[in-house]
Short mmCIF file of C-alpha atoms in Angstrom, two decimals:
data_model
loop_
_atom_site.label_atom_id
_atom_site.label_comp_id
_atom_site.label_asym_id
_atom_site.label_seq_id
_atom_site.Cartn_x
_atom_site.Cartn_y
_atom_site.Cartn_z
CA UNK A 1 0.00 0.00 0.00
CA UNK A 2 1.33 3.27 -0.97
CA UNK A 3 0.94 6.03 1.80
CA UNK A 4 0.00 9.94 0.53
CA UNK A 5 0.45 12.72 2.74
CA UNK A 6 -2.93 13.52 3.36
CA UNK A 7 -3.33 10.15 4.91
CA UNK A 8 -0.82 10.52 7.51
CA UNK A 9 -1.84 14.63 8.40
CA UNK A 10 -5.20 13.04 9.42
CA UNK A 11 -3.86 10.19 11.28
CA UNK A 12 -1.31 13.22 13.15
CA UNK A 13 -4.07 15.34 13.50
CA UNK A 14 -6.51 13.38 14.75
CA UNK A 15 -8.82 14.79 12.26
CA UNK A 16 -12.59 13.57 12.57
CA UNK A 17 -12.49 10.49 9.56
CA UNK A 18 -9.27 9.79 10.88
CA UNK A 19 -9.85 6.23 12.25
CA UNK A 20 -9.76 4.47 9.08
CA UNK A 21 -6.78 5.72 7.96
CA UNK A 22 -5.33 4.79 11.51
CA UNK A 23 -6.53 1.31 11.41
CA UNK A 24 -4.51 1.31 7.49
CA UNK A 25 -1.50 2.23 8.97
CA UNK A 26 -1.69 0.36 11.89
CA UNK A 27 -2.97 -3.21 9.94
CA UNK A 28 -1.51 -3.33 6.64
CA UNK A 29 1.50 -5.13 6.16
CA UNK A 30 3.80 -3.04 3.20
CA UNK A 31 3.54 0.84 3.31
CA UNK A 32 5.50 2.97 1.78
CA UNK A 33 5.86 6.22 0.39
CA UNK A 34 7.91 8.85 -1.71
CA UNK A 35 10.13 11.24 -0.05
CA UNK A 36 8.16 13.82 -1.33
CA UNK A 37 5.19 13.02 0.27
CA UNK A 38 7.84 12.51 3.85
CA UNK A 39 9.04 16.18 2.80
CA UNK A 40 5.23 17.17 2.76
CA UNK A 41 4.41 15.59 5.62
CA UNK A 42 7.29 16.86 7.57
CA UNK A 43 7.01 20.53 6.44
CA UNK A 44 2.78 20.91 7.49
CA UNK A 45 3.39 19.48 10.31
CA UNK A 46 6.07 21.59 11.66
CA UNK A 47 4.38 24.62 10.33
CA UNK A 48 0.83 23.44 12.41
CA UNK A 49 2.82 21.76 15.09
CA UNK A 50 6.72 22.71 15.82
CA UNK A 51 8.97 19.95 16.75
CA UNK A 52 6.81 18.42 19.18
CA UNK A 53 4.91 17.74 15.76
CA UNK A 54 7.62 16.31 13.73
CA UNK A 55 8.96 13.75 16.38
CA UNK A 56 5.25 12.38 16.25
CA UNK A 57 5.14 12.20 12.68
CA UNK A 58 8.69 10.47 13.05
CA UNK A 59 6.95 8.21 15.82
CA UNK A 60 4.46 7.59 13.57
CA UNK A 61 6.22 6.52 10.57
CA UNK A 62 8.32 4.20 12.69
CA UNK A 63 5.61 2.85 14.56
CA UNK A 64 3.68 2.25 11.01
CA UNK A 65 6.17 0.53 9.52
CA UNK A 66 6.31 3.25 6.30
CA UNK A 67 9.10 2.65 4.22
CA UNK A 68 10.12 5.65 1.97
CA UNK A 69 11.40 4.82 -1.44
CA UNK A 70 14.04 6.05 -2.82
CA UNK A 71 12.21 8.05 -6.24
CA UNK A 72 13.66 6.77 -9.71
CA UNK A 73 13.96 8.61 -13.17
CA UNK A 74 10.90 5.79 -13.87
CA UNK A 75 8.73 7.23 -10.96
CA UNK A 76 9.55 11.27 -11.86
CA UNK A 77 8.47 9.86 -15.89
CA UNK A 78 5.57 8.97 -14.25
CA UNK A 79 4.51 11.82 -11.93
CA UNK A 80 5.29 14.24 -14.93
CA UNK A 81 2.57 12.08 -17.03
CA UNK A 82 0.53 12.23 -14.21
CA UNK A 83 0.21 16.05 -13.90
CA UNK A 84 0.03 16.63 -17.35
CA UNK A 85 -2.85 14.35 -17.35
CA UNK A 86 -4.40 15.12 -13.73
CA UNK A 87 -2.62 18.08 -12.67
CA UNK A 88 -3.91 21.14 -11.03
CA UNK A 89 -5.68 23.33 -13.60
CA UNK A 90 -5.91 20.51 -16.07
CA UNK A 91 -8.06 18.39 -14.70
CA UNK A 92 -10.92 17.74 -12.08
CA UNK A 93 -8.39 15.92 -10.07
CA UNK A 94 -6.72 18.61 -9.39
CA UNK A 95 -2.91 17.05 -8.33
CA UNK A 96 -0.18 18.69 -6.86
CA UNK A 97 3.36 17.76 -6.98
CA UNK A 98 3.19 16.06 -4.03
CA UNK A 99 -0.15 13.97 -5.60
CA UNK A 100 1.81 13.29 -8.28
CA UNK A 101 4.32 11.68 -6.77
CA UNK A 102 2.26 9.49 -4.33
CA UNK A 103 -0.02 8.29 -7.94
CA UNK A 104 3.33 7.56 -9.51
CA UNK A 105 4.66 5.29 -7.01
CA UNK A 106 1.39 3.80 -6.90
CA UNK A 107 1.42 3.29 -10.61
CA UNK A 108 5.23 2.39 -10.85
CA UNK A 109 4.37 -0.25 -8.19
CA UNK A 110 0.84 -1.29 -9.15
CA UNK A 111 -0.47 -0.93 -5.90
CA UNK A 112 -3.03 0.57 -4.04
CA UNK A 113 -2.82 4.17 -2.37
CA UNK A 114 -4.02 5.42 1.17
CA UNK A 115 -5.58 8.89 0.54
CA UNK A 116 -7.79 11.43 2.40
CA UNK A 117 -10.56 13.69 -0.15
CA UNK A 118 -11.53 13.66 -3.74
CA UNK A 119 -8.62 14.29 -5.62
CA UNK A 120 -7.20 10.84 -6.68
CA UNK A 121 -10.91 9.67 -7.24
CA UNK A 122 -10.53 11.28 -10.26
CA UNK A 123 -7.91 9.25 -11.54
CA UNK A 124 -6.84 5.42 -12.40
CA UNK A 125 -5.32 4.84 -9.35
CA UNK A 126 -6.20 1.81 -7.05
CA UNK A 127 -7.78 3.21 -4.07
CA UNK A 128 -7.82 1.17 -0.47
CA UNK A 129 -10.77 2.07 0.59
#
């Protein structure tokens, strides 16, 4: 399963649909995610949260068992399809760099992604849930 940022900021937020993505994390076997989408993570949350914030996201990825991916030439191929096809002002979908990279590891991998709202509905990825 392929973890995108928006996924994790609910989980360290404790946002109000957050248990789902919780149980995801906690349950599933093989996360993982770009180091983009750790470089997202990492930046909100220390903008929302300080350092306090980032050690839990730190805890969290630990305690998850997320593995971040190193990002090939293949994957950034990918993510530059995927916002010329999906990206912001293109497309319903709406992605962001960050998006982009979390659908191209999904599609580089063929696996399914961990999201929070609308935006990769719009697209061919495999969703979770």
């Amino acid at each position: 399963m392929i973890v995108d940022t928006s996924a994790l900021l609910a989980v360290l937020f404790a946002e109000i649909d957050s248990d789902p993505f919780a149980h995801h994390l906690a349950q599933d076997e093989d996360k993982f995610m770009t180091p983009f989408n750790a470089l997202e993570a990492d930046i909100v949350v220390g903008a929302r949260k300080g350092q306090n914030g980032r050690r839990e996201l730190e805890l969290l990825l630990h305690k998850s068992r997320i593995e971040v991916l190193p990002f090939t030439n293949d994957m950034r191929v990918l993510a530059a399809e995927a916002w010329q096809r999906y990206g912001k002002g293109r497309h319903p979908a709406e992605l962001n760099m960050g998006d982009c990279c979390a659908y191209a590891l999904a599609s580089f991998m063929n696996d399914t992604l961990l999201f929070k709202g609308e935006d990769f509905t719009h697209t061919d990825v495999l969703r979770q849930f």
